[in-house]
Coordinates of C-alpha atoms and ligand atoms in Angstrom, one line a residue:
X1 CA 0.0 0.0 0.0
X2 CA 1.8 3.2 -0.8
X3 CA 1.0 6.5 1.4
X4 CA 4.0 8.0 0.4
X5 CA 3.7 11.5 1.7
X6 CA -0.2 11.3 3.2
X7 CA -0.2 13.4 6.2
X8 CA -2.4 11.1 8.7
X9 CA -4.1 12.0 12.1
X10 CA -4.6 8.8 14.3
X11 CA -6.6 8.9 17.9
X12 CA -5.1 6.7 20.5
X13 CA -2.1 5.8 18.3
X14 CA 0.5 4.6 21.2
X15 CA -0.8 1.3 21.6
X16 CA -3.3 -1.6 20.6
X17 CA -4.5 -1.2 17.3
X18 CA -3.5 2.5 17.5
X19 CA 0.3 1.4 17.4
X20 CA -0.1 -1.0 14.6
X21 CA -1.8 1.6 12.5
X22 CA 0.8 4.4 13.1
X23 CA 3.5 1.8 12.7
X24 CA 1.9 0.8 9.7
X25 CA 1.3 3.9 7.7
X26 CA 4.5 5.2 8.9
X27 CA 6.3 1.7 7.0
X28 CA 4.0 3.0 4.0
X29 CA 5.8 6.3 3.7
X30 CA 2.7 8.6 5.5
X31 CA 3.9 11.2 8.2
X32 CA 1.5 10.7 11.0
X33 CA 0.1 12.5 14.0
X34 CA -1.0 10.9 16.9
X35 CA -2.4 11.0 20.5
X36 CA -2.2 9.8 24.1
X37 CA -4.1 11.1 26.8
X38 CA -2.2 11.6 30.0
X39 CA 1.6 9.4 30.0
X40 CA 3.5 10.5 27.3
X41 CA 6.3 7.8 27.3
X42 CA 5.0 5.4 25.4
X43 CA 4.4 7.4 22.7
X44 CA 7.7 8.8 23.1
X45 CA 9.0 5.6 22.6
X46 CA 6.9 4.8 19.7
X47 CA 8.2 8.3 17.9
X48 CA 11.5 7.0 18.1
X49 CA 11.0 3.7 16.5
X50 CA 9.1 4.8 13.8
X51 CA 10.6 4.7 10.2
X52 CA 10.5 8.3 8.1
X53 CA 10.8 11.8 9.3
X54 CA 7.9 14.4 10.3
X55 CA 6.2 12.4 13.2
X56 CA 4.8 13.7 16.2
X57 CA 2.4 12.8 19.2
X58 CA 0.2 15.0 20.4
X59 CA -2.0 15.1 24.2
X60 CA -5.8 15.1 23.4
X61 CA -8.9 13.8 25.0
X62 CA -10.8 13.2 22.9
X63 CA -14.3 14.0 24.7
X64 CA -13.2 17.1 25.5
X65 CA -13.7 20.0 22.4
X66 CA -11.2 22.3 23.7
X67 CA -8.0 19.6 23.7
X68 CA -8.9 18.6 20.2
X69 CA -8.7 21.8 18.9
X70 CA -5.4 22.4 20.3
X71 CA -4.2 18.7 18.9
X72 CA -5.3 19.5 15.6
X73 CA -4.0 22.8 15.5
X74 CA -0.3 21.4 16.7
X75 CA -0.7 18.7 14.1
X76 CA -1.8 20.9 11.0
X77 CA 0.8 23.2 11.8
X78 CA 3.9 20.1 11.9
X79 CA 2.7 18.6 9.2
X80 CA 1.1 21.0 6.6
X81 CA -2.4 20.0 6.8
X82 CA -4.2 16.2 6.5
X83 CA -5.0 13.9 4.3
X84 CA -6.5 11.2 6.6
X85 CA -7.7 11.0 9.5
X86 CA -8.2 8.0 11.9
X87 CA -11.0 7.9 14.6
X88 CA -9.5 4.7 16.5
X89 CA -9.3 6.2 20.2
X90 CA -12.3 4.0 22.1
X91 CA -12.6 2.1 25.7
X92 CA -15.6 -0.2 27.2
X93 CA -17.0 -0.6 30.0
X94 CA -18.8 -3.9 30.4
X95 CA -21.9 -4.6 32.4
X96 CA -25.1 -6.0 32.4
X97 CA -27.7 -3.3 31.0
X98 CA -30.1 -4.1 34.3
X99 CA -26.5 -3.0 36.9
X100 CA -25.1 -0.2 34.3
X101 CA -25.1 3.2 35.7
X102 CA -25.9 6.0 33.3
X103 CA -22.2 7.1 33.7
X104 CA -21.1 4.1 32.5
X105 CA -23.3 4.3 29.7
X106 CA -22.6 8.0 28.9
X107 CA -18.4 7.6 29.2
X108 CA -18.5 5.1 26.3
X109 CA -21.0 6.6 23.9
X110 CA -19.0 10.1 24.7
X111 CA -15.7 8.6 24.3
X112 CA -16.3 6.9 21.1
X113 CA -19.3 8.5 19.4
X114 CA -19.2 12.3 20.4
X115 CA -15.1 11.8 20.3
X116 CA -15.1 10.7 16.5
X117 CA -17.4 13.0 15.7
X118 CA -16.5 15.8 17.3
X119 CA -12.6 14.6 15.8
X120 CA -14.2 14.2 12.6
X121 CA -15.7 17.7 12.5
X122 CA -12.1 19.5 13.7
X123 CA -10.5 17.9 10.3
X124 CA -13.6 18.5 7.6
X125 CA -13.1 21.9 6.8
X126 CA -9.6 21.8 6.2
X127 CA -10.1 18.3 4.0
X128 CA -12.8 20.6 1.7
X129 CA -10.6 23.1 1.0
X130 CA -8.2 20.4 -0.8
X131 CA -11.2 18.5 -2.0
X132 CA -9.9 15.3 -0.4
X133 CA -9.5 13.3 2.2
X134 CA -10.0 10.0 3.9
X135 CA -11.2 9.2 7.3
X136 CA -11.5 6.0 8.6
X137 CA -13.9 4.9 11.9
X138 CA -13.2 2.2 14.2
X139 CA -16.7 0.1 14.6
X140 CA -16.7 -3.3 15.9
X141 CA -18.1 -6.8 15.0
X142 CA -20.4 -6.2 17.9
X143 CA -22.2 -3.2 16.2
X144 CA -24.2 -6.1 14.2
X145 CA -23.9 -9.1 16.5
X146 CA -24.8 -7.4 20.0
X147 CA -23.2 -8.7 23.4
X148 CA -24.5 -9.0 26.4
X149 CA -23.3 -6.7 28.9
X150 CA -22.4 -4.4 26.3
X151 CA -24.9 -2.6 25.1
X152 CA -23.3 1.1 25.9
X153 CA -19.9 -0.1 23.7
X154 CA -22.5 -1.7 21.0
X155 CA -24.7 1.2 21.1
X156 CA -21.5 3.5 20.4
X157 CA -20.3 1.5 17.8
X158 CA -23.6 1.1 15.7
X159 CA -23.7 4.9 15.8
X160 CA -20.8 5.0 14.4
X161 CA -21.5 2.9 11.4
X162 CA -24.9 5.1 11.0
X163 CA -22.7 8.2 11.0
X164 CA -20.3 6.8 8.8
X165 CA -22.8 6.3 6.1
X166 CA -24.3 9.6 6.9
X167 CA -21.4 12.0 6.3
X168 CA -20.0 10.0 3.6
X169 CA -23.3 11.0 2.0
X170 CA -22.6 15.0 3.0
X171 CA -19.2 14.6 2.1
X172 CA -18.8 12.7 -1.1
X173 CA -19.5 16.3 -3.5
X174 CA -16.2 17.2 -2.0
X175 CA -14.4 14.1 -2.7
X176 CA -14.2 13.3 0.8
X177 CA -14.3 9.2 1.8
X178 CA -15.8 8.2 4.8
X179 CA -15.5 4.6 5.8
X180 CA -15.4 2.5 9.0
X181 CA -13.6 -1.3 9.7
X182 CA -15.4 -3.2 11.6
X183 CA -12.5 -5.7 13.8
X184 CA -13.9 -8.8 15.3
X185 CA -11.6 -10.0 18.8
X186 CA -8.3 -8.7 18.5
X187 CA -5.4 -9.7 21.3
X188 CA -4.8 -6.1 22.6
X189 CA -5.2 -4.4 26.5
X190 CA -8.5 -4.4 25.5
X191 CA -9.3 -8.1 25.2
X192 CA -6.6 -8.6 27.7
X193 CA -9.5 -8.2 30.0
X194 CA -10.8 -11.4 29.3
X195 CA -9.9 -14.7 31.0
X196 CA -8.3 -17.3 29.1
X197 CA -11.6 -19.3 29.5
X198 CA -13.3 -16.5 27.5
X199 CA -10.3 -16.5 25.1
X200 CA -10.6 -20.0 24.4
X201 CA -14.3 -20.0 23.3
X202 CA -13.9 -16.9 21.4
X203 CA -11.7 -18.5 19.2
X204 CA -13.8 -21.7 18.9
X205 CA -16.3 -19.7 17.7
X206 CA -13.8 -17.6 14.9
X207 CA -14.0 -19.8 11.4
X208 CA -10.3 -18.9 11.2
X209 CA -9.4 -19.8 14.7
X210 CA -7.7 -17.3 16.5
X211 CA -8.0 -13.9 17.6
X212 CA -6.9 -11.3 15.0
X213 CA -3.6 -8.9 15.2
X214 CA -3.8 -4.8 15.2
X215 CA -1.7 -5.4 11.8
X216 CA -4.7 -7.2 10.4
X217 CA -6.7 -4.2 10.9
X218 CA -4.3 -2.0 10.0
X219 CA -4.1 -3.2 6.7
X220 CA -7.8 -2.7 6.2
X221 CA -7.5 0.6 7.8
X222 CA -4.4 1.8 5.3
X223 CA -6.1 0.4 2.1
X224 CA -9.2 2.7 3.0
X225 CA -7.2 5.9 3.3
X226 CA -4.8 4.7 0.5
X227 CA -5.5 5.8 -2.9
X228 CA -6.1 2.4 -4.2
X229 CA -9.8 2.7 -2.7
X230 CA -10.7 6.0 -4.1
X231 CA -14.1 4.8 -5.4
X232 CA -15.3 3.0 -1.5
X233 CA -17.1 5.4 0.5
X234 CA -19.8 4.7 3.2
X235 CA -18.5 1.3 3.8
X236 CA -18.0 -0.9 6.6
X237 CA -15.1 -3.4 6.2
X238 CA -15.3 -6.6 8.2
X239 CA -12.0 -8.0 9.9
X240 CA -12.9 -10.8 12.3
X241 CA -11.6 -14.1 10.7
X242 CA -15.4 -14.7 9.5
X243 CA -16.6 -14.6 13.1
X244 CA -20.3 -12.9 11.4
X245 CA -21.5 -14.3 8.9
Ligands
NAP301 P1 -6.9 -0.3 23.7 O1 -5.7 -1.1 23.6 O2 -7.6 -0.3 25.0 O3 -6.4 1.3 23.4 C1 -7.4 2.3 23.5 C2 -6.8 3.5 22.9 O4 -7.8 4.6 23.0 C3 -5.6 4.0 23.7 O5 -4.6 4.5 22.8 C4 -6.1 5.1 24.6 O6 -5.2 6.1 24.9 C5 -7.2 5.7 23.6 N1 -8.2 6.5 24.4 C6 -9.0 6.0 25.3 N2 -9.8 7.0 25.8 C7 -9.4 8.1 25.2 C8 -9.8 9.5 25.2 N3 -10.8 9.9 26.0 N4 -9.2 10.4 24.4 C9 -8.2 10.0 23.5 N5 -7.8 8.7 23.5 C10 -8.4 7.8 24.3 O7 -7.9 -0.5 22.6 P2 -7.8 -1.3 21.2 O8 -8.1 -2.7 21.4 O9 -6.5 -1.0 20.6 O10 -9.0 -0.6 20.4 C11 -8.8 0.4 19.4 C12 -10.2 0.6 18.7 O11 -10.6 -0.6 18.1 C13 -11.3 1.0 19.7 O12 -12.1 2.0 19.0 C14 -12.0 -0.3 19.9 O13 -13.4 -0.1 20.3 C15 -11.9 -0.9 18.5 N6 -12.1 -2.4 18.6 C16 -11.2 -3.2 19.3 C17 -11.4 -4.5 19.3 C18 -10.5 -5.5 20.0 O14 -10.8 -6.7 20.0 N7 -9.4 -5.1 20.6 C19 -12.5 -5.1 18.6 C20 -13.3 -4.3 17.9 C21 -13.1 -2.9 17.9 P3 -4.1 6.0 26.1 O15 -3.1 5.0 25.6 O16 -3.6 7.3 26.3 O17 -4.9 5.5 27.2

């Protein structure tokens, strides 16, 4: 995939499927931008590794509209502007819907809705100007299965995909593609969380048995902001070893 000199934004890049994306694009010749939200080390780290010049990491919360402005602005300024943009920062918080608090429900659906869209809204204006640009939403397998005691993290993630298609449609005039990917279990802090018990019948249930890698996704994830995918907009991208179908 080549993303020789694509400027790239990336939410929650410094680990999980985050890293493998920034360590991805970077590989593919993109400078990239992206964010942690309170230790900076790891992302420190990351920056150092990295292959190519012109990286940076940038602190942002992405719930909170007057830290994204001021990661944007730090990133548009390093890098000249953005060609893609990469709304990957999201957490859960599992419970049963009949013992969830409404705080529990709200911090997901604000972390992972209101933060890609409110992300999504900090890069448009800048991506019409050029007339182009790519951004690229992290949903989840569970946005069409369900799962018990998720149903704020499902909820977040099926309002994604709705929003997806929806400002693809505003945005296509100005040549501006809006997809999402769609992962199924991948082995990152996230899934961690599981027990190996879990783990195990997870993978039972995977047609290609096992739990995916944050490369596998960010394959999917660089194809869509690539220019070899200039006609797919409004799309949701399954990657979960055929765990759906
Ligand atoms: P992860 O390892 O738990 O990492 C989450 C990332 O989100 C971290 O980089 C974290 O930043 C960032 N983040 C959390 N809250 C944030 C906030 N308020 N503002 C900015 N950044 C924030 O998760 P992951 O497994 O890599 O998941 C990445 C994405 O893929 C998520 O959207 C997730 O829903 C989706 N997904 C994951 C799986 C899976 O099986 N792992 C499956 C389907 C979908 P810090 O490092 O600073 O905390």
């Amino acid at each position: 995939m080549n993303l020789k000199d694509k400027r790239v934004f990336v939410t929650g890049g410094a680990r999980g499927i985050g890293r493998g994306i920034v360590t991805l694009l970077a590989k593919e010749g993109a400078r990239v931008a992206f964010t942690y939200t309170s230790n900076p080390a790891p992302s420190e780290e990351l920056l150092k590794e990295l292959p190519g010049d012109g990286h940076l990491c940038v602190k942002m919360d992405v719930r909170d509209g007057a830290s994204i402005q001021e990661g944007f602005a730090k990133a548009m300024e390093t890098l000249g502007g953005l060609d893609g943009l990469v709304n990957n920062a999201g957490i859960t918080k599992d419970q049963l819907a009949l013992r969830m608090s409404a705080e529990e429900f709200k911090d997901v659906v604000d972390t992972n809705l209101l933060g890609t869209f409110l992300c999504t809204k900090a890069v448009l204006k800048s991506m019409m100007k050029q007339r182009s640009g790519s951004i690229v939403n992290l949903s989840s397998v569970v946005a069409q299965m369900g799962n018990p005691g998720q149903c704020n993290y499902v909820a977040s993630k099926a309002g994604i995909e709705g929003m997806t298609r929806s400002m693809a449609l505003e945005m296509a005039s100005r040549k501006i593609r809006i997809n999402a990917v769609a992962p199924g279990f991948i082995a990152t802090d996230m899934t961690e969380k599981l027990s190996d018990d879990q783990k195990a019948k997870i993978s039972e249930r995977i047609p290609l048995g096992e739990l995916g890698s944050p490369e596998d996704i960010a394959h999917a994830v660089a194809f869509l902001l690539s220019d070899q995918s200039t006609y797919i907009t409004g799309q949701v991208l399954q990657v979960n070893g055929g765990l759906y179908l």
